[in-house]
Short mmCIF file of C-alpha atoms in Angstrom, two decimals:
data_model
loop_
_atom_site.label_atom_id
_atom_site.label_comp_id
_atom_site.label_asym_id
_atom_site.label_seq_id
_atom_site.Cartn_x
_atom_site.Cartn_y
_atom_site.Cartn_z
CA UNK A 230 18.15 -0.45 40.07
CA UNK A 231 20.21 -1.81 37.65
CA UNK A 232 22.05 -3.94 39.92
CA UNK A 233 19.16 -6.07 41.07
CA UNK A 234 18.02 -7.12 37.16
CA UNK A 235 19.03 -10.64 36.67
CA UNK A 236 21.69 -10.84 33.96
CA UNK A 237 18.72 -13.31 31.77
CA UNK A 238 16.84 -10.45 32.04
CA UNK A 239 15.76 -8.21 28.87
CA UNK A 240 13.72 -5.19 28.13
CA UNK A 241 10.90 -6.22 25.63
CA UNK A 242 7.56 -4.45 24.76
CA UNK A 243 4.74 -4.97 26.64
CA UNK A 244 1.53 -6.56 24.66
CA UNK A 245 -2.01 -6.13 25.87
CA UNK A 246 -1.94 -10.28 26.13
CA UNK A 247 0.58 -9.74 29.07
CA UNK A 248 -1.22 -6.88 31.08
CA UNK A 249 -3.84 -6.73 33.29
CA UNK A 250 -6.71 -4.78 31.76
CA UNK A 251 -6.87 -0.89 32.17
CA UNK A 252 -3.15 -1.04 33.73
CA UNK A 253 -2.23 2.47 35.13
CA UNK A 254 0.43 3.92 33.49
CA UNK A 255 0.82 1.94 29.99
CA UNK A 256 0.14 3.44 26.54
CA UNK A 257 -0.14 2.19 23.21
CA UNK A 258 3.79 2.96 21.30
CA UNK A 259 3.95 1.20 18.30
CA UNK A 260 1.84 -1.25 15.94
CA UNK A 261 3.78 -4.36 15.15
CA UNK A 262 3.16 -6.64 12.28
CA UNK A 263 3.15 -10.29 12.09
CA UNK A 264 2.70 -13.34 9.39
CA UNK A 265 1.09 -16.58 10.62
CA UNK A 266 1.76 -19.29 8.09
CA UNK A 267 -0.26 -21.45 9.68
CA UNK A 268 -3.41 -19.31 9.44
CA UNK A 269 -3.19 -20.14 5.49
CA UNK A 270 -2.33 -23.72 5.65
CA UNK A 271 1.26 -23.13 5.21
CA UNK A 272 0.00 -22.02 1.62
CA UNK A 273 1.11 -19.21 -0.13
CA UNK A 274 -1.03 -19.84 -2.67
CA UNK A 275 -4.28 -19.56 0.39
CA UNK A 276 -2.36 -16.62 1.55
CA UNK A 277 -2.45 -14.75 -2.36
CA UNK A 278 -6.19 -15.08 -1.85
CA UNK A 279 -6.44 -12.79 0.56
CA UNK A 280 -5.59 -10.00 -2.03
CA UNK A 281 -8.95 -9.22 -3.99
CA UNK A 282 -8.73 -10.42 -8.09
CA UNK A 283 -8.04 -6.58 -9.36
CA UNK A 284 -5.14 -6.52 -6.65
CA UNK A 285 -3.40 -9.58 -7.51
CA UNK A 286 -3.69 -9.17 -11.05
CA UNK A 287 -2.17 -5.66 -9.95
CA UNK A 288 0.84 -7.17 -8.27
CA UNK A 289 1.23 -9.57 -10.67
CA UNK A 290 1.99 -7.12 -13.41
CA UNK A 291 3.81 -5.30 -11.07
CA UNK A 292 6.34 -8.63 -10.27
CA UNK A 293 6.38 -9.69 -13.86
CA UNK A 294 8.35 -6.92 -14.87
CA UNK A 295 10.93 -6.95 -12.31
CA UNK A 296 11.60 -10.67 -12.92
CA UNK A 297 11.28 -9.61 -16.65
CA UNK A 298 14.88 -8.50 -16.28
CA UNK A 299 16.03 -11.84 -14.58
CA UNK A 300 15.84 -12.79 -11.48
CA UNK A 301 18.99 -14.36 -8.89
CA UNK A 302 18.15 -14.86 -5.43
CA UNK A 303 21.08 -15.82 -3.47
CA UNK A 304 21.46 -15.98 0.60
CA UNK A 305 24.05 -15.73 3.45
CA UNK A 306 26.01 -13.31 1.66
CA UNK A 307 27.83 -11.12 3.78
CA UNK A 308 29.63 -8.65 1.89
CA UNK A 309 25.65 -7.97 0.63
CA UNK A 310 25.22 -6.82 4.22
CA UNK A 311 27.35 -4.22 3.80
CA UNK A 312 25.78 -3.01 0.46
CA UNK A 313 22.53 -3.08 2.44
CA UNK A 314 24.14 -0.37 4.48
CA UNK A 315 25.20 1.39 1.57
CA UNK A 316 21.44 1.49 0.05
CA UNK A 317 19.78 2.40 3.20
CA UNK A 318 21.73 5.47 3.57
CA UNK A 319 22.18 5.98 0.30
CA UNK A 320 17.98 6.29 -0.25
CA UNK A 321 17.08 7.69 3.52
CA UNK A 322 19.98 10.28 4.03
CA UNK A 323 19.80 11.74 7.54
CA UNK A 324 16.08 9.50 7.88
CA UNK A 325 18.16 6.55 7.80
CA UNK A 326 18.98 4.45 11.21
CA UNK A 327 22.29 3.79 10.28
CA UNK A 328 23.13 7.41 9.48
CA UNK A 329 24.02 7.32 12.98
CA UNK A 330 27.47 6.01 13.96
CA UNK A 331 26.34 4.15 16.90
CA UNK A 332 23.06 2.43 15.40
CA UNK A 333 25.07 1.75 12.76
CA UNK A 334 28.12 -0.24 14.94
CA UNK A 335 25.11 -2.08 17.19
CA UNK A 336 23.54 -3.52 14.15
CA UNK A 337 26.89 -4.76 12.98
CA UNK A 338 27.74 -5.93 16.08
CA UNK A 339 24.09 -8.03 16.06
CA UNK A 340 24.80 -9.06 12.70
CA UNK A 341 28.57 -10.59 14.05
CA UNK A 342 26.96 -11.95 17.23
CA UNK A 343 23.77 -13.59 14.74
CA UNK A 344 26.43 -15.31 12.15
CA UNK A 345 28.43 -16.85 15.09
CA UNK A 346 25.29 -18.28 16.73
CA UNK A 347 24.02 -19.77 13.12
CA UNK A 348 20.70 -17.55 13.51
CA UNK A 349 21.92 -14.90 10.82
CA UNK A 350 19.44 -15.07 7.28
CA UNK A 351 20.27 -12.97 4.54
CA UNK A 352 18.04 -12.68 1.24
CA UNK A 353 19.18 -11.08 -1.78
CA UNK A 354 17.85 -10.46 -4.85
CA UNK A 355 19.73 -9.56 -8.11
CA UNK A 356 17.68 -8.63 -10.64
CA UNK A 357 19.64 -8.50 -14.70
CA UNK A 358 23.11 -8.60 -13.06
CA UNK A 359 22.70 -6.02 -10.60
CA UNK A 360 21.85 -5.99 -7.11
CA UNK A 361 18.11 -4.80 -6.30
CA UNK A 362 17.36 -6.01 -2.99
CA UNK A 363 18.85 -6.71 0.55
CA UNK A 364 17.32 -8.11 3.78
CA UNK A 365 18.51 -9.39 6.83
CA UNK A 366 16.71 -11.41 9.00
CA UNK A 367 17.25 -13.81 12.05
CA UNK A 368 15.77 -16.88 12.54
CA UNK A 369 15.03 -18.39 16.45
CA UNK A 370 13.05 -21.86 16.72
CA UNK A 371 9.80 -21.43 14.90
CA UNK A 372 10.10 -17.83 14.33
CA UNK A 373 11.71 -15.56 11.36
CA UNK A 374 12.60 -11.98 12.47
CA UNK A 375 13.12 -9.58 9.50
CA UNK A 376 15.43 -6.92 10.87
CA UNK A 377 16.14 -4.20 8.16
CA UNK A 378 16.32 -3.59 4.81
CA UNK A 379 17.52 -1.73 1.44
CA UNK A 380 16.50 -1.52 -1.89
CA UNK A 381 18.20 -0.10 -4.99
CA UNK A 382 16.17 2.94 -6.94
CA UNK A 383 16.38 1.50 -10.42
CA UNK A 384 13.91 -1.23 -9.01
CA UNK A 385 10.68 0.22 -8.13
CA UNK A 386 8.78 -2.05 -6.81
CA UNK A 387 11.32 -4.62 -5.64
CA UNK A 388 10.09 -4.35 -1.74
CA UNK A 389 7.21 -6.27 -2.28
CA UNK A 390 9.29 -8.76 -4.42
CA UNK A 391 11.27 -9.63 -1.51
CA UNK A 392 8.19 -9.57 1.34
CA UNK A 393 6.78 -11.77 -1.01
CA UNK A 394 9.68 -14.13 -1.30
CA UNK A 395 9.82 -13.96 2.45
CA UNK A 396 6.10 -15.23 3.11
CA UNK A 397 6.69 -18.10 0.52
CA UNK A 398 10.07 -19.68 2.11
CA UNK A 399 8.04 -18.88 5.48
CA UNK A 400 5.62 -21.13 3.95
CA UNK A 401 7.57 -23.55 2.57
CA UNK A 402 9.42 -23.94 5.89
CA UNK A 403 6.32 -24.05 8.28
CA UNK A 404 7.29 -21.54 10.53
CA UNK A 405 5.12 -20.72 13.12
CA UNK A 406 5.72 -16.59 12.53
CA UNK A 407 7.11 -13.94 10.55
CA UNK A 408 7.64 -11.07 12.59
CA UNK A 409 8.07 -7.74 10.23
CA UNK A 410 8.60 -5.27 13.19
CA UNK A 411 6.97 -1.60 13.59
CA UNK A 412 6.69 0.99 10.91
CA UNK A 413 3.86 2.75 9.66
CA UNK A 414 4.14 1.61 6.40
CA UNK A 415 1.11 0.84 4.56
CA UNK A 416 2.28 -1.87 2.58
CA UNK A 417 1.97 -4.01 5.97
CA UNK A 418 -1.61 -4.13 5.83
CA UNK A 419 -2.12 -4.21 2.22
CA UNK A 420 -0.41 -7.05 2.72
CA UNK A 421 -2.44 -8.39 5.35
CA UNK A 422 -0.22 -8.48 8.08
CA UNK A 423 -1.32 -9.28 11.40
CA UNK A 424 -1.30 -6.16 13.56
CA UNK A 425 0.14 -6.35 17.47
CA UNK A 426 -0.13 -3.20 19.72
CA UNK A 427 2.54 -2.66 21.75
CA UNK A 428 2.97 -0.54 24.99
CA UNK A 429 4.91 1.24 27.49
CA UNK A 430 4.81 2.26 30.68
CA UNK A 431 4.67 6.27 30.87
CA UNK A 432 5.19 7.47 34.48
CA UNK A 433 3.47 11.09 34.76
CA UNK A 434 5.90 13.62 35.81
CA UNK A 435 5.71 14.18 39.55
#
């Protein structure tokens, strides 16, 4: 089989958008979650009005003492992707993806492949000296990929910081979408994140 799939070709999930209706065979896999600038005027301000007045005021708090310790961002930085390794592991132990050797080497091996081909977008943040926050994300056209992810215990709180900061630049730069992957993590649609089923194709045993 492998032999006749063109060498352009590329396993991808399958959205509803792209199947006919009540296809045999397919099944919902994961949820994916997406930003559309565009749907808030490129405005992140429009976009922070989503949240109700008790939330932001929430959040706001919430930020305010983070930055309270001041707040670096700096990006591109790759001896921070390493650290992001570090942090991942360090917080997920055997739950983490790059607890395994091999995930581990692919994911450096994207990251190589990303930096060579100008795509590779790293976002730090360092919050009263000390680094709190890693991401690494990949940016194609009109479309912002973030990939994975680590944050440092001390900062509670310093996810949203960064998901923040990436909806703003996303903004700022008018990119068409923000693509924030699978994971049932709730913060995706207290955030308001766009959801996307995905599926596969499960073929019943004979």
């Amino acid at each position: 089989l492998m032999q006749h799939i063109p060498e352009s070709a590329h396993i991808r999930y399958l959205t509803r958008e792209s199947l006919p209706l009540d296809e045999p065979g397919t099944v919902l896999d994961e949820i994916g979650y997406l930003f559309y600038p565009g749907q808030f005027n490129c405005s992140f301000q429009n976009y922070q009005q989503q949240f109700s007045g008790k939330s932001r005021k929430k959040l706001g708090r919430e930020l305010a003492s983070l930055e309270a310790h001041g707040i670096n961002y700096r990006y591109d930085n790759l001896v921070d992707v390493d650290s992001m390794f570090r942090m991942n592991q360090e917080t997920f132990a055997e739950r983490s993806y790059f607890a395994d050797s091999r995930f581990l080497n692919s994911f450096e091996d994207l990251v190589a492949w990303l930096r060579k081909n100008d795509l590779l977008r790293v976002t730090t943040i360092i919050l009263g000296g000390k680094l709190a926050a890693v991401d690494i994300g990949a940016v194609w056209d009109s479309s912002y990929t973030v990939l994975a992810g680590a944050t440092h215990p001390d900062f509670p709180g310093v996810a949203k910081l960064i998901n923040f900061h990436h909806i703003e630049w996303a903004c700022r730069q008018r990119v068409e979408v923000v693509d924030f992957l699978c994971g049932n993590f709730s913060w995706k649609e207290r955030f308001h994140l766009t959801p996307r089923p995905l599926y596969k194709f499960q073929i019943p045993p004979a």
